[in-house]
Amino acid sequence: MVASVEPPAIVIRGAGPLLREVCAGAEEEGVPVTVEPGTGDATTSAHRAALASALEVGIGIEGDEIVVHHASLPRDHPAEVTGDGRRAGRTAARIVKVLPLRDL
């Protein structure tokens, strides 16, 4: 029996209408995502998601707030806070790929 191994992915914690756009933004950059339920505010969810991600990048979604975080950053200093789902997904993917963020 062969065990299925999940590829490393950006962990997204949260739900809502912006989730689809966040996923699309990351996938446009070619980086896979895993979606999990979120608890707490978007910043806390994003930080916990980054710590859980093998890629060390996480996204938290709460209402119309989307937070992109990296595991090496302090919890209260995320990489980006936005309301644009596609931008958040692209930002997270570009952090993973070590690409400039200025062209978003």
PDB file of C-alpha atoms in Angstrom:
ATOM      1  CA  MET A   1       0.000   0.000   0.000  1.00  0.00           C
ATOM      2  CA  VAL A   2       1.348   3.423  -1.005  1.00  0.00           C
ATOM      3  CA  ALA A   3       0.686   6.348   1.309  1.00  0.00           C
ATOM      4  CA  SER A   4      -0.444   9.617  -0.226  1.00  0.00           C
ATOM      5  CA  VAL A   5       1.864  12.521   0.560  1.00  0.00           C
ATOM      6  CA  GLU A   6       0.499  16.056   0.473  1.00  0.00           C
ATOM      7  CA  PRO A   7       2.728  18.579  -1.302  1.00  0.00           C
ATOM      8  CA  PRO A   8       3.960  21.573   0.688  1.00  0.00           C
ATOM      9  CA  ALA A   9       1.371  24.322   0.504  1.00  0.00           C
ATOM     10  CA  ILE A  10       0.351  27.724   1.768  1.00  0.00           C
ATOM     11  CA  VAL A  11      -2.094  27.142   4.620  1.00  0.00           C
ATOM     12  CA  ILE A  12      -5.237  29.274   4.494  1.00  0.00           C
ATOM     13  CA  ARG A  13      -7.371  29.482   7.623  1.00  0.00           C
ATOM     14  CA  GLY A  14     -10.805  30.967   7.285  1.00  0.00           C
ATOM     15  CA  ALA A  15     -13.764  30.979   4.965  1.00  0.00           C
ATOM     16  CA  GLY A  16     -16.159  33.302   3.228  1.00  0.00           C
ATOM     17  CA  PRO A  17     -16.640  34.873  -0.165  1.00  0.00           C
ATOM     18  CA  LEU A  18     -12.986  35.987  -0.466  1.00  0.00           C
ATOM     19  CA  LEU A  19     -11.597  32.452  -0.092  1.00  0.00           C
ATOM     20  CA  ARG A  20     -12.032  31.604  -3.775  1.00  0.00           C
ATOM     21  CA  GLU A  21     -10.118  34.729  -4.851  1.00  0.00           C
ATOM     22  CA  VAL A  22      -7.271  34.044  -2.396  1.00  0.00           C
ATOM     23  CA  CYS A  23      -6.895  30.498  -3.739  1.00  0.00           C
ATOM     24  CA  ALA A  24      -6.982  31.748  -7.335  1.00  0.00           C
ATOM     25  CA  GLY A  25      -4.229  34.299  -6.653  1.00  0.00           C
ATOM     26  CA  ALA A  26      -1.880  31.672  -5.215  1.00  0.00           C
ATOM     27  CA  GLU A  27      -2.676  29.185  -7.965  1.00  0.00           C
ATOM     28  CA  GLU A  28      -1.957  31.836 -10.638  1.00  0.00           C
ATOM     29  CA  GLU A  29       1.574  31.933  -9.228  1.00  0.00           C
ATOM     30  CA  GLY A  30       1.785  28.128  -9.240  1.00  0.00           C
ATOM     31  CA  VAL A  31       1.820  27.554  -5.480  1.00  0.00           C
ATOM     32  CA  PRO A  32      -0.621  25.041  -3.943  1.00  0.00           C
ATOM     33  CA  VAL A  33      -2.879  25.885  -1.019  1.00  0.00           C
ATOM     34  CA  THR A  34      -4.529  23.937   1.777  1.00  0.00           C
ATOM     35  CA  VAL A  35      -7.690  25.328   3.353  1.00  0.00           C
ATOM     36  CA  GLU A  36      -8.477  24.791   7.039  1.00  0.00           C
ATOM     37  CA  PRO A  37     -11.085  26.265   9.381  1.00  0.00           C
ATOM     38  CA  GLY A  38      -9.941  29.468  11.062  1.00  0.00           C
ATOM     39  CA  THR A  39     -10.390  30.457  14.676  1.00  0.00           C
ATOM     40  CA  GLY A  40      -9.876  33.904  16.119  1.00  0.00           C
ATOM     41  CA  ASP A  41      -9.039  37.070  14.240  1.00  0.00           C
ATOM     42  CA  ALA A  42      -7.425  37.059  10.786  1.00  0.00           C
ATOM     43  CA  THR A  43      -3.957  37.963  12.105  1.00  0.00           C
ATOM     44  CA  THR A  44      -3.896  35.152  14.656  1.00  0.00           C
ATOM     45  CA  SER A  45      -5.266  32.677  12.096  1.00  0.00           C
ATOM     46  CA  ALA A  46      -2.643  33.749   9.543  1.00  0.00           C
ATOM     47  CA  HIS A  47       0.214  33.434  12.029  1.00  0.00           C
ATOM     48  CA  ARG A  48      -0.911  29.992  13.159  1.00  0.00           C
ATOM     49  CA  ALA A  49      -1.376  28.955   9.518  1.00  0.00           C
ATOM     50  CA  ALA A  50       2.188  30.080   8.715  1.00  0.00           C
ATOM     51  CA  LEU A  51       3.539  28.041  11.622  1.00  0.00           C
ATOM     52  CA  ALA A  52       1.586  24.999  10.370  1.00  0.00           C
ATOM     53  CA  SER A  53       2.710  25.380   6.742  1.00  0.00           C
ATOM     54  CA  ALA A  54       5.756  23.507   5.461  1.00  0.00           C
ATOM     55  CA  LEU A  55       6.340  26.604   3.308  1.00  0.00           C
ATOM     56  CA  GLU A  56       6.091  28.834   6.411  1.00  0.00           C
ATOM     57  CA  VAL A  57       3.472  31.081   4.783  1.00  0.00           C
ATOM     58  CA  GLY A  58      -0.111  31.362   5.955  1.00  0.00           C
ATOM     59  CA  ILE A  59      -3.213  33.385   5.236  1.00  0.00           C
ATOM     60  CA  GLY A  60      -6.026  34.250   7.633  1.00  0.00           C
ATOM     61  CA  ILE A  61      -9.447  35.384   6.454  1.00  0.00           C
ATOM     62  CA  GLU A  62     -12.095  36.986   8.627  1.00  0.00           C
ATOM     63  CA  GLY A  63     -14.932  38.873   6.987  1.00  0.00           C
ATOM     64  CA  ASP A  64     -13.415  41.279   4.477  1.00  0.00           C
ATOM     65  CA  GLU A  65      -9.940  41.255   6.063  1.00  0.00           C
ATOM     66  CA  ILE A  66      -7.199  39.030   4.671  1.00  0.00           C
ATOM     67  CA  VAL A  67      -3.835  38.743   6.399  1.00  0.00           C
ATOM     68  CA  VAL A  68      -0.693  37.203   4.871  1.00  0.00           C
ATOM     69  CA  HIS A  69       1.910  36.038   7.373  1.00  0.00           C
ATOM     70  CA  HIS A  70       5.321  34.368   7.457  1.00  0.00           C
ATOM     71  CA  ALA A  71       6.387  32.082  10.297  1.00  0.00           C
ATOM     72  CA  SER A  72       9.514  34.165  10.999  1.00  0.00           C
ATOM     73  CA  LEU A  73       7.543  37.367  11.628  1.00  0.00           C
ATOM     74  CA  PRO A  74       6.133  38.382  15.035  1.00  0.00           C
ATOM     75  CA  ARG A  75       2.418  37.589  15.362  1.00  0.00           C
ATOM     76  CA  ASP A  76       1.404  41.244  15.369  1.00  0.00           C
ATOM     77  CA  HIS A  77       3.528  42.196  12.310  1.00  0.00           C
ATOM     78  CA  PRO A  78       2.113  40.364   9.270  1.00  0.00           C
ATOM     79  CA  ALA A  79       3.542  40.677   5.768  1.00  0.00           C
ATOM     80  CA  GLU A  80       0.314  42.175   4.392  1.00  0.00           C
ATOM     81  CA  VAL A  81      -3.216  43.112   5.414  1.00  0.00           C
ATOM     82  CA  THR A  82      -5.659  43.636   2.559  1.00  0.00           C
ATOM     83  CA  GLY A  83      -9.209  43.199   1.372  1.00  0.00           C
ATOM     84  CA  ASP A  84      -8.153  42.041  -2.109  1.00  0.00           C
ATOM     85  CA  GLY A  85      -8.252  38.243  -2.200  1.00  0.00           C
ATOM     86  CA  ARG A  86      -6.336  37.735  -5.417  1.00  0.00           C
ATOM     87  CA  ARG A  87      -3.582  40.107  -4.271  1.00  0.00           C
ATOM     88  CA  ALA A  88      -3.275  38.267  -0.943  1.00  0.00           C
ATOM     89  CA  GLY A  89      -2.913  34.922  -2.712  1.00  0.00           C
ATOM     90  CA  ARG A  90      -0.300  36.307  -5.103  1.00  0.00           C
ATOM     91  CA  THR A  91       1.594  37.981  -2.238  1.00  0.00           C
ATOM     92  CA  ALA A  92       1.744  34.725  -0.272  1.00  0.00           C
ATOM     93  CA  ALA A  93       2.884  32.788  -3.341  1.00  0.00           C
ATOM     94  CA  ARG A  94       5.561  35.352  -4.168  1.00  0.00           C
ATOM     95  CA  ILE A  95       6.883  35.171  -0.608  1.00  0.00           C
ATOM     96  CA  VAL A  96       7.208  31.403  -1.052  1.00  0.00           C
ATOM     97  CA  LYS A  97       8.927  31.832  -4.424  1.00  0.00           C
ATOM     98  CA  VAL A  98      11.131  34.696  -3.128  1.00  0.00           C
ATOM     99  CA  LEU A  99       9.928  37.063  -5.855  1.00  0.00           C
ATOM    100  CA  PRO A 100       9.503  40.844  -5.597  1.00  0.00           C
ATOM    101  CA  LEU A 101       6.150  42.015  -4.266  1.00  0.00           C
ATOM    102  CA  ARG A 102       6.252  45.427  -5.936  1.00  0.00           C
ATOM    103  CA  ASP A 103       4.802  44.137  -9.229  1.00  0.00           C
ATOM    104  CA  LEU A 104       1.513  42.982  -7.728  1.00  0.00           C
TER     105      LEU A 104
END
